[in-house]
mmCIF file of C-alpha atoms and ligand atoms in Angstrom:
data_model
loop_
_atom_site.group_PDB
_atom_site.id
_atom_site.type_symbol
_atom_site.label_atom_id
_atom_site.label_comp_id
_atom_site.label_asym_id
_atom_site.label_seq_id
_atom_site.Cartn_x
_atom_site.Cartn_y
_atom_site.Cartn_z
ATOM 1 C CA UNK A 1 -15.575 3.885 -19.501
ATOM 2 C CA UNK A 2 -11.803 3.216 -19.406
ATOM 3 C CA UNK A 3 -9.787 5.114 -16.842
ATOM 4 C CA UNK A 4 -7.622 6.656 -19.541
ATOM 5 C CA UNK A 5 -10.766 8.290 -20.937
ATOM 6 C CA UNK A 6 -11.946 9.371 -17.521
ATOM 7 C CA UNK A 7 -11.362 13.009 -16.801
ATOM 8 C CA UNK A 8 -9.795 14.013 -13.501
ATOM 9 C CA UNK A 9 -12.276 16.127 -11.591
ATOM 10 C CA UNK A 10 -11.586 19.762 -10.803
ATOM 11 C CA UNK A 11 -10.126 20.033 -7.314
ATOM 12 C CA UNK A 12 -12.928 20.478 -4.867
ATOM 13 C CA UNK A 13 -10.753 18.890 -2.171
ATOM 14 C CA UNK A 14 -7.277 20.193 -1.428
ATOM 15 C CA UNK A 15 -4.921 17.396 -2.485
ATOM 16 C CA UNK A 16 -3.041 15.900 0.424
ATOM 17 C CA UNK A 17 -1.310 12.597 1.142
ATOM 18 C CA UNK A 18 -3.666 12.076 4.081
ATOM 19 C CA UNK A 19 -6.647 12.476 1.756
ATOM 20 C CA UNK A 20 -5.646 10.026 -0.971
ATOM 21 C CA UNK A 21 -8.940 8.145 -0.564
ATOM 22 C CA UNK A 22 -11.995 10.320 -0.008
ATOM 23 C CA UNK A 23 -15.662 9.366 0.294
ATOM 24 C CA UNK A 24 -17.754 12.461 -0.390
ATOM 25 C CA UNK A 25 -21.110 13.230 -2.008
ATOM 26 C CA UNK A 26 -21.858 9.467 -2.060
ATOM 27 C CA UNK A 27 -18.909 8.969 -4.373
ATOM 28 C CA UNK A 28 -15.374 7.647 -4.111
ATOM 29 C CA UNK A 29 -12.548 10.028 -4.991
ATOM 30 C CA UNK A 30 -8.959 8.885 -5.441
ATOM 31 C CA UNK A 31 -5.965 11.171 -5.632
ATOM 32 C CA UNK A 32 -4.394 10.117 -8.938
ATOM 33 C CA UNK A 33 -0.981 8.838 -7.836
ATOM 34 C CA UNK A 34 0.151 8.260 -11.418
ATOM 35 C CA UNK A 35 0.563 11.970 -12.057
ATOM 36 C CA UNK A 36 1.966 13.127 -8.712
ATOM 37 C CA UNK A 37 3.973 15.224 -7.941
ATOM 38 C CA UNK A 38 3.518 17.294 -11.094
ATOM 39 C CA UNK A 39 -0.275 17.347 -10.972
ATOM 40 C CA UNK A 40 -2.650 17.001 -8.023
ATOM 41 C CA UNK A 41 -6.023 15.773 -9.245
ATOM 42 C CA UNK A 42 -8.775 13.487 -8.017
ATOM 43 C CA UNK A 43 -10.587 10.859 -10.046
ATOM 44 C CA UNK A 44 -14.244 10.242 -9.253
ATOM 45 C CA UNK A 45 -15.424 6.629 -9.220
ATOM 46 C CA UNK A 46 -19.010 5.486 -9.364
ATOM 47 C CA UNK A 47 -18.709 1.757 -9.912
ATOM 48 C CA UNK A 48 -16.824 -1.277 -8.610
ATOM 49 C CA UNK A 49 -15.512 -2.007 -12.112
ATOM 50 C CA UNK A 50 -13.915 1.423 -12.351
ATOM 51 C CA UNK A 51 -12.578 0.999 -8.811
ATOM 52 C CA UNK A 52 -10.951 -2.301 -9.828
ATOM 53 C CA UNK A 53 -9.516 -0.520 -12.888
ATOM 54 C CA UNK A 54 -8.131 2.272 -10.697
ATOM 55 C CA UNK A 55 -6.378 -0.298 -8.474
ATOM 56 C CA UNK A 56 -4.996 -2.223 -11.449
ATOM 57 C CA UNK A 57 -3.810 0.921 -13.232
ATOM 58 C CA UNK A 58 -2.045 2.364 -10.139
ATOM 59 C CA UNK A 59 -4.302 5.399 -9.570
ATOM 60 C CA UNK A 60 -4.180 4.118 -5.994
ATOM 61 C CA UNK A 61 -1.445 1.757 -4.813
ATOM 62 C CA UNK A 62 0.137 0.468 -1.619
ATOM 63 C CA UNK A 63 -1.314 -2.568 0.140
ATOM 64 C CA UNK A 64 -3.479 -0.951 2.851
ATOM 65 C CA UNK A 65 -4.730 1.762 0.463
ATOM 66 C CA UNK A 66 -5.759 -0.903 -2.044
ATOM 67 C CA UNK A 67 -7.721 -2.717 0.690
ATOM 68 C CA UNK A 68 -9.523 0.440 1.814
ATOM 69 C CA UNK A 69 -10.327 1.385 -1.784
ATOM 70 C CA UNK A 70 -11.706 -2.096 -2.471
ATOM 71 C CA UNK A 71 -13.957 -1.797 0.603
ATOM 72 C CA UNK A 72 -15.451 1.411 -0.829
ATOM 73 C CA UNK A 73 -15.696 -0.387 -4.176
ATOM 74 C CA UNK A 74 -17.973 -2.936 -2.480
ATOM 75 C CA UNK A 75 -20.216 -0.054 -1.345
ATOM 76 C CA UNK A 76 -20.491 1.180 -4.939
ATOM 77 C CA UNK A 77 -21.171 -2.352 -6.165
ATOM 78 C CA UNK A 78 -23.841 -2.959 -3.530
ATOM 79 C CA UNK A 79 -25.596 0.274 -4.497
ATOM 80 C CA UNK A 80 -25.929 -0.652 -8.152
ATOM 81 C CA UNK A 81 -26.741 -4.315 -7.462
ATOM 82 C CA UNK A 82 -29.447 -3.386 -4.910
ATOM 83 C CA UNK A 83 -30.977 -0.899 -7.362
ATOM 84 C CA UNK A 84 -31.028 -3.592 -10.037
ATOM 85 C CA UNK A 85 -32.426 -6.277 -7.748
ATOM 86 C CA UNK A 86 -33.414 -5.552 -4.119
ATOM 87 C CA UNK A 87 -33.830 -9.295 -3.511
ATOM 88 C CA UNK A 88 -30.960 -10.644 -5.561
ATOM 89 C CA UNK A 89 -28.172 -8.094 -4.924
ATOM 90 C CA UNK A 90 -25.922 -10.644 -3.240
ATOM 91 C CA UNK A 91 -25.870 -12.834 -6.369
ATOM 92 C CA UNK A 92 -25.233 -9.848 -8.635
ATOM 93 C CA UNK A 93 -22.331 -8.797 -6.418
ATOM 94 C CA UNK A 94 -20.336 -11.991 -7.008
ATOM 95 C CA UNK A 95 -18.806 -10.814 -10.314
ATOM 96 C CA UNK A 96 -18.094 -7.323 -8.963
ATOM 97 C CA UNK A 97 -16.258 -8.780 -5.966
ATOM 98 C CA UNK A 98 -14.312 -11.046 -8.287
ATOM 99 C CA UNK A 99 -13.219 -8.088 -10.423
ATOM 100 C CA UNK A 100 -12.021 -6.231 -7.318
ATOM 101 C CA UNK A 101 -10.217 -9.304 -5.933
ATOM 102 C CA UNK A 102 -8.333 -9.838 -9.190
ATOM 103 C CA UNK A 103 -7.183 -6.246 -9.589
ATOM 104 C CA UNK A 104 -3.763 -6.904 -7.989
ATOM 105 C CA UNK A 105 -2.606 -10.272 -6.661
ATOM 106 C CA UNK A 106 0.189 -9.686 -4.117
ATOM 107 C CA UNK A 107 -1.287 -7.193 -1.623
ATOM 108 C CA UNK A 108 -3.292 -9.450 0.697
ATOM 109 C CA UNK A 109 -5.035 -6.436 2.258
ATOM 110 C CA UNK A 110 -7.256 -6.415 -0.835
ATOM 111 C CA UNK A 111 -8.795 -9.846 -0.151
ATOM 112 C CA UNK A 112 -8.706 -9.200 3.604
ATOM 113 C CA UNK A 113 -10.931 -6.129 3.138
ATOM 114 C CA UNK A 114 -13.275 -7.869 0.686
ATOM 115 C CA UNK A 115 -13.746 -10.804 3.075
ATOM 116 C CA UNK A 116 -14.451 -8.426 5.960
ATOM 117 C CA UNK A 117 -17.127 -6.654 3.879
ATOM 118 C CA UNK A 118 -18.643 -9.951 2.710
ATOM 119 C CA UNK A 119 -18.998 -11.243 6.261
ATOM 120 C CA UNK A 120 -21.663 -8.546 6.765
ATOM 121 C CA UNK A 121 -23.910 -9.670 3.913
ATOM 122 C CA UNK A 122 -25.974 -12.273 5.822
ATOM 123 C CA UNK A 123 -26.805 -9.862 8.672
ATOM 124 C CA UNK A 124 -28.145 -7.162 6.323
ATOM 125 C CA UNK A 125 -31.307 -9.166 5.629
ATOM 126 C CA UNK A 126 -33.719 -7.444 3.244
ATOM 127 C CA UNK A 127 -32.516 -3.899 3.954
ATOM 128 C CA UNK A 128 -30.593 -1.559 1.643
ATOM 129 C CA UNK A 129 -26.989 -2.754 2.127
ATOM 130 C CA UNK A 130 -25.310 0.570 1.370
ATOM 131 C CA UNK A 131 -25.469 2.303 4.789
ATOM 132 C CA UNK A 132 -24.121 -0.718 6.689
ATOM 133 C CA UNK A 133 -21.375 -1.413 4.153
ATOM 134 C CA UNK A 134 -20.378 2.242 4.045
ATOM 135 C CA UNK A 135 -19.974 2.310 7.825
ATOM 136 C CA UNK A 136 -17.712 -0.747 7.589
ATOM 137 C CA UNK A 137 -15.546 0.725 4.809
ATOM 138 C CA UNK A 138 -15.162 3.906 6.853
ATOM 139 C CA UNK A 139 -14.194 1.811 9.911
ATOM 140 C CA UNK A 140 -11.560 -0.039 7.874
ATOM 141 C CA UNK A 141 -10.192 3.345 6.799
ATOM 142 C CA UNK A 142 -10.157 4.787 10.335
ATOM 143 C CA UNK A 143 -8.673 1.650 11.888
ATOM 144 C CA UNK A 144 -5.837 1.688 9.368
ATOM 145 C CA UNK A 145 -4.871 5.233 10.339
ATOM 146 C CA UNK A 146 -4.989 4.312 14.043
ATOM 147 C CA UNK A 147 -2.836 1.213 13.379
ATOM 148 C CA UNK A 148 -0.284 3.357 11.563
ATOM 149 C CA UNK A 149 -0.063 5.776 14.497
ATOM 150 C CA UNK A 150 0.532 2.869 16.888
ATOM 151 C CA UNK A 151 3.136 1.295 14.590
ATOM 152 C CA UNK A 152 4.792 4.692 14.323
ATOM 153 C CA UNK A 153 5.336 4.763 18.081
ATOM 154 C CA UNK A 154 6.458 1.110 18.279
ATOM 155 C CA UNK A 155 8.852 1.492 15.348
ATOM 156 C CA UNK A 156 10.305 4.795 16.537
ATOM 157 C CA UNK A 157 10.969 3.108 19.888
ATOM 158 C CA UNK A 158 13.367 0.703 18.152
ATOM 159 C CA UNK A 159 15.526 3.563 16.866
ATOM 160 C CA UNK A 160 17.722 4.248 19.852
ATOM 161 C CA UNK A 161 19.964 7.094 18.670
ATOM 162 C CA UNK A 162 19.636 9.700 15.939
ATOM 163 C CA UNK A 163 20.493 8.046 12.636
ATOM 164 C CA UNK A 164 19.813 8.155 8.909
ATOM 165 C CA UNK A 165 17.553 5.589 7.267
ATOM 166 C CA UNK A 166 16.810 4.220 3.809
ATOM 167 C CA UNK A 167 13.278 3.520 2.609
ATOM 168 C CA UNK A 168 12.044 1.911 -0.590
ATOM 169 C CA UNK A 169 8.942 2.520 -2.719
ATOM 170 C CA UNK A 170 6.221 4.509 -0.933
ATOM 171 C CA UNK A 171 4.845 3.154 2.311
ATOM 172 C CA UNK A 172 3.440 6.493 3.379
ATOM 173 C CA UNK A 173 0.090 8.165 3.832
ATOM 174 C CA UNK A 174 -0.538 7.721 0.114
ATOM 175 C CA UNK A 175 -0.132 3.947 0.400
ATOM 176 C CA UNK A 176 -2.440 3.643 3.408
ATOM 177 C CA UNK A 177 -5.447 5.301 5.021
ATOM 178 C CA UNK A 178 -3.104 8.033 6.259
ATOM 179 C CA UNK A 179 0.195 8.591 8.150
ATOM 180 C CA UNK A 180 1.840 5.519 6.600
ATOM 181 C CA UNK A 181 3.515 2.312 7.744
ATOM 182 C CA UNK A 182 7.259 2.755 7.084
ATOM 183 C CA UNK A 183 6.796 6.510 6.708
ATOM 184 C CA UNK A 184 4.628 6.465 9.846
ATOM 185 C CA UNK A 185 7.628 5.097 11.757
ATOM 186 C CA UNK A 186 9.832 7.713 10.090
ATOM 187 C CA UNK A 187 7.334 10.482 10.937
ATOM 188 C CA UNK A 188 7.179 9.436 14.599
ATOM 189 C CA UNK A 189 10.966 8.981 14.819
ATOM 190 C CA UNK A 190 11.511 12.369 13.198
ATOM 191 C CA UNK A 191 9.142 14.004 15.694
ATOM 192 C CA UNK A 192 11.237 12.393 18.463
ATOM 193 C CA UNK A 193 14.438 13.867 16.966
ATOM 194 C CA UNK A 194 15.866 10.491 15.909
ATOM 195 C CA UNK A 195 16.086 10.929 12.133
ATOM 196 C CA UNK A 196 19.102 12.556 10.471
ATOM 197 C CA UNK A 197 18.305 12.006 6.794
ATOM 198 C CA UNK A 198 15.794 9.817 4.967
ATOM 199 C CA UNK A 199 17.277 8.317 1.821
ATOM 200 C CA UNK A 200 14.478 7.363 -0.553
ATOM 201 C CA UNK A 201 15.212 4.843 -3.301
ATOM 202 C CA UNK A 202 13.685 6.183 -6.491
ATOM 203 C CA UNK A 203 12.053 2.742 -7.084
ATOM 204 C CA UNK A 204 11.992 1.884 -10.748
ATOM 205 C CA UNK A 205 9.884 1.520 -12.794
ATOM 206 C CA UNK A 206 6.993 3.500 -11.256
ATOM 207 C CA UNK A 207 9.259 5.833 -9.257
ATOM 208 C CA UNK A 208 7.112 5.679 -6.127
ATOM 209 C CA UNK A 209 10.182 6.812 -4.147
ATOM 210 C CA UNK A 210 11.058 9.914 -6.133
ATOM 211 C CA UNK A 211 7.505 10.908 -7.024
ATOM 212 C CA UNK A 212 5.552 9.972 -3.878
ATOM 213 C CA UNK A 213 7.808 9.394 -0.858
ATOM 214 C CA UNK A 214 9.875 12.506 -1.585
ATOM 215 C CA UNK A 215 6.656 14.531 -2.136
ATOM 216 C CA UNK A 216 5.178 13.403 1.178
ATOM 217 C CA UNK A 217 8.325 13.926 3.241
ATOM 218 C CA UNK A 218 9.181 17.277 1.678
ATOM 219 C CA UNK A 219 5.635 18.502 2.467
ATOM 220 C CA UNK A 220 6.172 17.482 6.096
ATOM 221 C CA UNK A 221 9.611 19.129 6.116
ATOM 222 C CA UNK A 222 11.328 15.831 6.906
ATOM 223 C CA UNK A 223 14.806 15.853 5.295
ATOM 224 C CA UNK A 224 14.851 13.547 2.280
ATOM 225 C CA UNK A 225 17.487 12.718 -0.333
ATOM 226 C CA UNK A 226 16.854 10.569 -3.394
ATOM 227 C CA UNK A 227 18.980 7.582 -4.397
ATOM 228 C CA UNK A 228 18.894 5.497 -7.531
ATOM 229 C CA UNK A 229 17.993 1.962 -6.441
ATOM 230 C CA UNK A 230 21.520 0.817 -7.311
ATOM 231 C CA UNK A 231 23.146 3.412 -5.011
ATOM 232 C CA UNK A 232 21.733 2.113 -1.719
ATOM 233 C CA UNK A 233 24.540 -0.385 -0.964
ATOM 234 C CA UNK A 234 27.192 2.266 -1.621
ATOM 235 C CA UNK A 235 25.388 4.638 0.694
ATOM 236 C CA UNK A 236 25.333 1.967 3.426
ATOM 237 C CA UNK A 237 29.071 1.373 2.906
ATOM 238 C CA UNK A 238 29.721 5.053 3.710
ATOM 239 C CA UNK A 239 28.213 4.593 7.186
ATOM 240 C CA UNK A 240 25.652 6.521 9.217
ATOM 241 C CA UNK A 241 22.652 4.403 8.144
ATOM 242 C CA UNK A 242 21.031 2.735 11.163
ATOM 243 C CA UNK A 243 17.954 1.195 9.617
ATOM 244 C CA UNK A 244 16.261 0.181 6.384
ATOM 245 C CA UNK A 245 12.552 0.871 6.999
ATOM 246 C CA UNK A 246 10.013 -0.533 4.545
ATOM 247 C CA UNK A 247 6.376 -1.626 4.332
ATOM 248 C CA UNK A 248 4.996 -4.890 2.988
ATOM 249 C CA UNK A 249 2.312 -6.247 0.681
ATOM 250 C CA UNK A 250 2.104 -9.660 2.314
ATOM 251 C CA UNK A 251 3.922 -11.333 5.187
ATOM 252 C CA UNK A 252 3.903 -15.145 5.302
ATOM 253 C CA UNK A 253 3.306 -17.211 8.451
ATOM 254 C CA UNK A 254 7.059 -17.711 8.884
ATOM 255 C CA UNK A 255 7.842 -13.967 8.679
ATOM 256 C CA UNK A 256 9.046 -13.881 5.034
ATOM 257 C CA UNK A 257 8.155 -10.464 3.615
ATOM 258 C CA UNK A 258 6.888 -9.597 0.130
ATOM 259 C CA UNK A 259 7.463 -5.961 -0.760
ATOM 260 C CA UNK A 260 8.359 -3.792 -3.749
ATOM 261 C CA UNK A 261 10.980 -5.312 -6.036
ATOM 262 C CA UNK A 262 14.407 -4.298 -4.758
ATOM 263 C CA UNK A 263 13.602 -4.718 -1.059
ATOM 264 C CA UNK A 264 15.414 -8.074 -1.064
ATOM 265 C CA UNK A 265 18.550 -6.436 -2.552
ATOM 266 C CA UNK A 266 18.407 -3.826 0.217
ATOM 267 C CA UNK A 267 18.091 -6.480 2.937
ATOM 268 C CA UNK A 268 21.029 -8.491 1.586
ATOM 269 C CA UNK A 269 23.198 -5.367 1.419
ATOM 270 C CA UNK A 270 21.987 -4.280 4.869
ATOM 271 C CA UNK A 271 23.075 -7.560 6.483
ATOM 272 C CA UNK A 272 26.528 -7.233 4.875
ATOM 273 C CA UNK A 273 26.906 -3.688 6.199
ATOM 274 C CA UNK A 274 25.485 -4.305 9.687
ATOM 275 C CA UNK A 275 22.378 -2.160 8.983
ATOM 276 C CA UNK A 276 19.119 -3.341 10.569
ATOM 277 C CA UNK A 277 15.918 -4.007 8.599
ATOM 278 C CA UNK A 278 12.508 -2.959 9.935
ATOM 279 C CA UNK A 279 9.237 -3.916 8.204
ATOM 280 C CA UNK A 280 6.191 -1.926 9.337
ATOM 281 C CA UNK A 281 2.838 -3.439 8.371
ATOM 282 C CA UNK A 282 -0.612 -3.805 9.933
ATOM 283 C CA UNK A 283 -1.753 -7.327 10.842
ATOM 284 C CA UNK A 284 -4.116 -7.146 7.825
ATOM 285 C CA UNK A 285 -0.915 -7.628 5.753
ATOM 286 C CA UNK A 286 -0.039 -10.883 7.534
ATOM 287 C CA UNK A 287 -1.325 -13.959 5.719
ATOM 288 C CA UNK A 288 -1.205 -16.944 8.061
ATOM 289 C CA UNK A 289 -2.598 -19.173 5.290
ATOM 290 C CA UNK A 290 0.655 -18.792 3.378
ATOM 291 C CA UNK A 291 3.393 -20.903 4.993
ATOM 292 C CA UNK A 292 6.422 -19.130 3.511
ATOM 293 C CA UNK A 293 7.452 -16.520 0.976
ATOM 294 C CA UNK A 294 7.702 -18.998 -1.913
ATOM 295 C CA UNK A 295 3.910 -19.395 -1.758
ATOM 296 C CA UNK A 296 3.169 -15.657 -2.061
ATOM 297 C CA UNK A 297 1.801 -14.803 -5.545
ATOM 298 C CA UNK A 298 4.114 -12.238 -7.117
ATOM 299 C CA UNK A 299 2.546 -9.801 -9.560
ATOM 300 C CA UNK A 300 4.229 -9.506 -12.946
ATOM 301 C CA UNK A 301 3.398 -6.388 -14.922
ATOM 302 C CA UNK A 302 3.777 -5.240 -18.511
ATOM 303 C CA UNK A 303 7.439 -5.208 -19.662
ATOM 304 C CA UNK A 304 6.675 -1.822 -21.230
ATOM 305 C CA UNK A 305 6.802 -0.331 -17.709
ATOM 306 C CA UNK A 306 10.541 -1.132 -17.648
ATOM 307 C CA UNK A 307 11.203 -0.360 -21.293
ATOM 308 C CA UNK A 308 9.811 3.155 -20.900
ATOM 309 C CA UNK A 309 10.706 5.986 -18.573
ATOM 310 C CA UNK A 310 8.669 9.169 -18.159
ATOM 311 C CA UNK A 311 6.576 8.218 -21.188
ATOM 312 C CA UNK A 312 9.662 7.777 -23.439
ATOM 313 C CA UNK A 313 10.883 4.462 -24.814
ATOM 314 C CA UNK A 314 14.335 3.728 -23.325
ATOM 315 C CA UNK A 315 14.794 0.007 -24.113
ATOM 316 C CA UNK A 316 16.744 -1.016 -27.211
ATOM 317 C CA UNK A 317 14.477 -2.090 -30.069
ATOM 318 C CA UNK A 318 13.434 -5.743 -29.903
ATOM 319 C CA UNK A 319 14.595 -6.210 -26.297
ATOM 320 C CA UNK A 320 12.242 -7.706 -23.708
ATOM 321 C CA UNK A 321 12.094 -6.956 -19.974
ATOM 322 C CA UNK A 322 11.343 -9.027 -16.852
ATOM 323 C CA UNK A 323 9.012 -7.076 -14.598
ATOM 324 C CA UNK A 324 8.085 -8.793 -11.322
ATOM 325 C CA UNK A 325 6.932 -5.902 -9.146
ATOM 326 C CA UNK A 326 7.520 -7.507 -5.741
ATOM 327 C CA UNK A 327 10.180 -9.725 -4.223
ATOM 328 C CA UNK A 328 10.437 -11.805 -1.067
ATOM 329 C CA UNK A 329 12.881 -11.009 1.712
ATOM 330 C CA UNK A 330 13.512 -14.092 3.861
ATOM 331 C CA UNK A 331 12.617 -13.676 7.530
ATOM 332 C CA UNK A 332 16.264 -14.369 8.389
ATOM 333 C CA UNK A 333 17.187 -10.966 6.914
ATOM 334 C CA UNK A 334 14.489 -9.074 8.853
ATOM 335 C CA UNK A 335 15.369 -7.658 12.276
ATOM 336 C CA UNK A 336 11.900 -6.432 13.241
ATOM 337 C CA UNK A 337 8.318 -6.685 12.018
ATOM 338 C CA UNK A 338 6.334 -3.824 13.522
ATOM 339 C CA UNK A 339 2.545 -4.172 13.689
ATOM 340 C CA UNK A 340 -0.236 -2.444 15.611
ATOM 341 C CA UNK A 341 -0.363 -5.480 17.924
ATOM 342 C CA UNK A 342 3.315 -5.294 18.784
ATOM 343 C CA UNK A 343 6.843 -5.886 17.516
ATOM 344 C CA UNK A 344 8.343 -9.219 16.468
ATOM 345 C CA UNK A 345 12.148 -9.278 16.613
ATOM 346 C CA UNK A 346 13.972 -11.798 14.369
ATOM 347 C CA UNK A 347 10.642 -13.212 13.113
ATOM 348 C CA UNK A 348 9.928 -16.927 12.753
ATOM 349 C CA UNK A 349 6.783 -19.090 12.545
ATOM 350 C CA UNK A 350 6.365 -19.415 16.290
ATOM 351 C CA UNK A 351 6.706 -15.692 16.996
ATOM 352 C CA UNK A 352 4.347 -14.790 14.145
ATOM 353 C CA UNK A 353 1.708 -17.233 15.452
ATOM 354 C CA UNK A 354 2.067 -15.749 18.926
ATOM 355 C CA UNK A 355 1.622 -12.212 17.545
ATOM 356 C CA UNK A 356 -1.507 -13.184 15.633
ATOM 357 C CA UNK A 357 -3.043 -14.820 18.690
ATOM 358 C CA UNK A 358 -2.840 -11.560 20.695
HETATM 359 O O1 LIG B 1 3.209 -1.391 -6.568
HETATM 360 P P1 LIG B 1 2.855 -0.584 -5.354
HETATM 361 O O2 LIG B 1 3.195 0.856 -5.465
HETATM 362 O O3 LIG B 1 1.440 -0.831 -4.910
HETATM 363 O O4 LIG B 1 3.801 -1.210 -4.214
HETATM 364 C C1 LIG B 1 3.664 -0.716 -2.907
HETATM 365 C C2 LIG B 1 4.665 -1.285 -1.979
HETATM 366 O O5 LIG B 1 5.443 -2.147 -2.334
HETATM 367 C C3 LIG B 1 4.623 -0.811 -0.568
HETATM 368 O O6 LIG B 1 5.898 -0.858 -0.013
HETATM 369 C C4 LIG B 1 3.702 -1.715 0.241
HETATM 370 O O7 LIG B 1 2.444 -1.822 -0.349
HETATM 371 C C5 LIG B 1 3.548 -1.240 1.622
HETATM 372 S S1 LIG B 1 2.521 0.189 1.665
HETATM 373 C C6 LIG B 1 2.205 0.693 3.197
#
């Protein structure tokens, strides 16, 4: 069944950013991020194919959240494959894993999580794989929240005096297992009294900033003001912005950072205005097999996403649109990469290798 035909389930769980991915009643539930903040509804998923569809269609988004969701997708796949063939489930799983892996190309957390789940297959022997795989998916989920808490402390420690910050897209609880990467730093810094105002870029075309980041921060009573993406440089020029704080979908071995399209613009403008750039991401987002940003696959989505806004066509008839949904910020424009293993200042290949060997 296509996701568009799938009915959102009645709310049996109270919708919250920290409960965007829920495993309950042997099923996977995703808070439908396409319809937030106007509607709060969960979608129930029973198969890996539907899970891959949910990732592709942005029901769930954000690199760590995609990885966690894919891990639960493997549990669903293993259940159906084991029922179909208790001896041959591993072979049946190959296509399901492929569908999950191909759902979105840039966020490396997706393949990271699938590989971690796959490493368990040989040790499961002839037993039902579901209990073991479920425990692993739940560990991935828990570890991500713990990593975000640690990054929150590390990142907040870099903000010396109370200041205002700009963030882009949504790198919050919704984009992760909970608490958030960039928004985790902002949450911890706010709790320490170091945040004046959070300026959230609206983030065309999916409006993750205005729909999701603003929703999360307003619920936590953290002061937030929206900006159009084009207003960020002007806001920096007015002063009072200490940091740009963003997440990432993939960080290359030399510290180049892929993140939501528009992050690169922010980093260029930040350098001009003397504003520092902080990237908060768990080590599962660091891809040491990719030498530099040029080698990171950048997802291109349907031009219709740009040509429409709020369900209405806004592009002139016959006009096309270019819609790469991530860009690469060179390491030279990044002041700090904050991970759960520690902070890398002015990242380069050597420092990244040292971090990953910890
Ligand atoms: O297209 P999206 O909404 O999945 O893009 C998400 C981002 O670009 C986030 O900034 C990134 O995944 C970091 S999330 C903690």
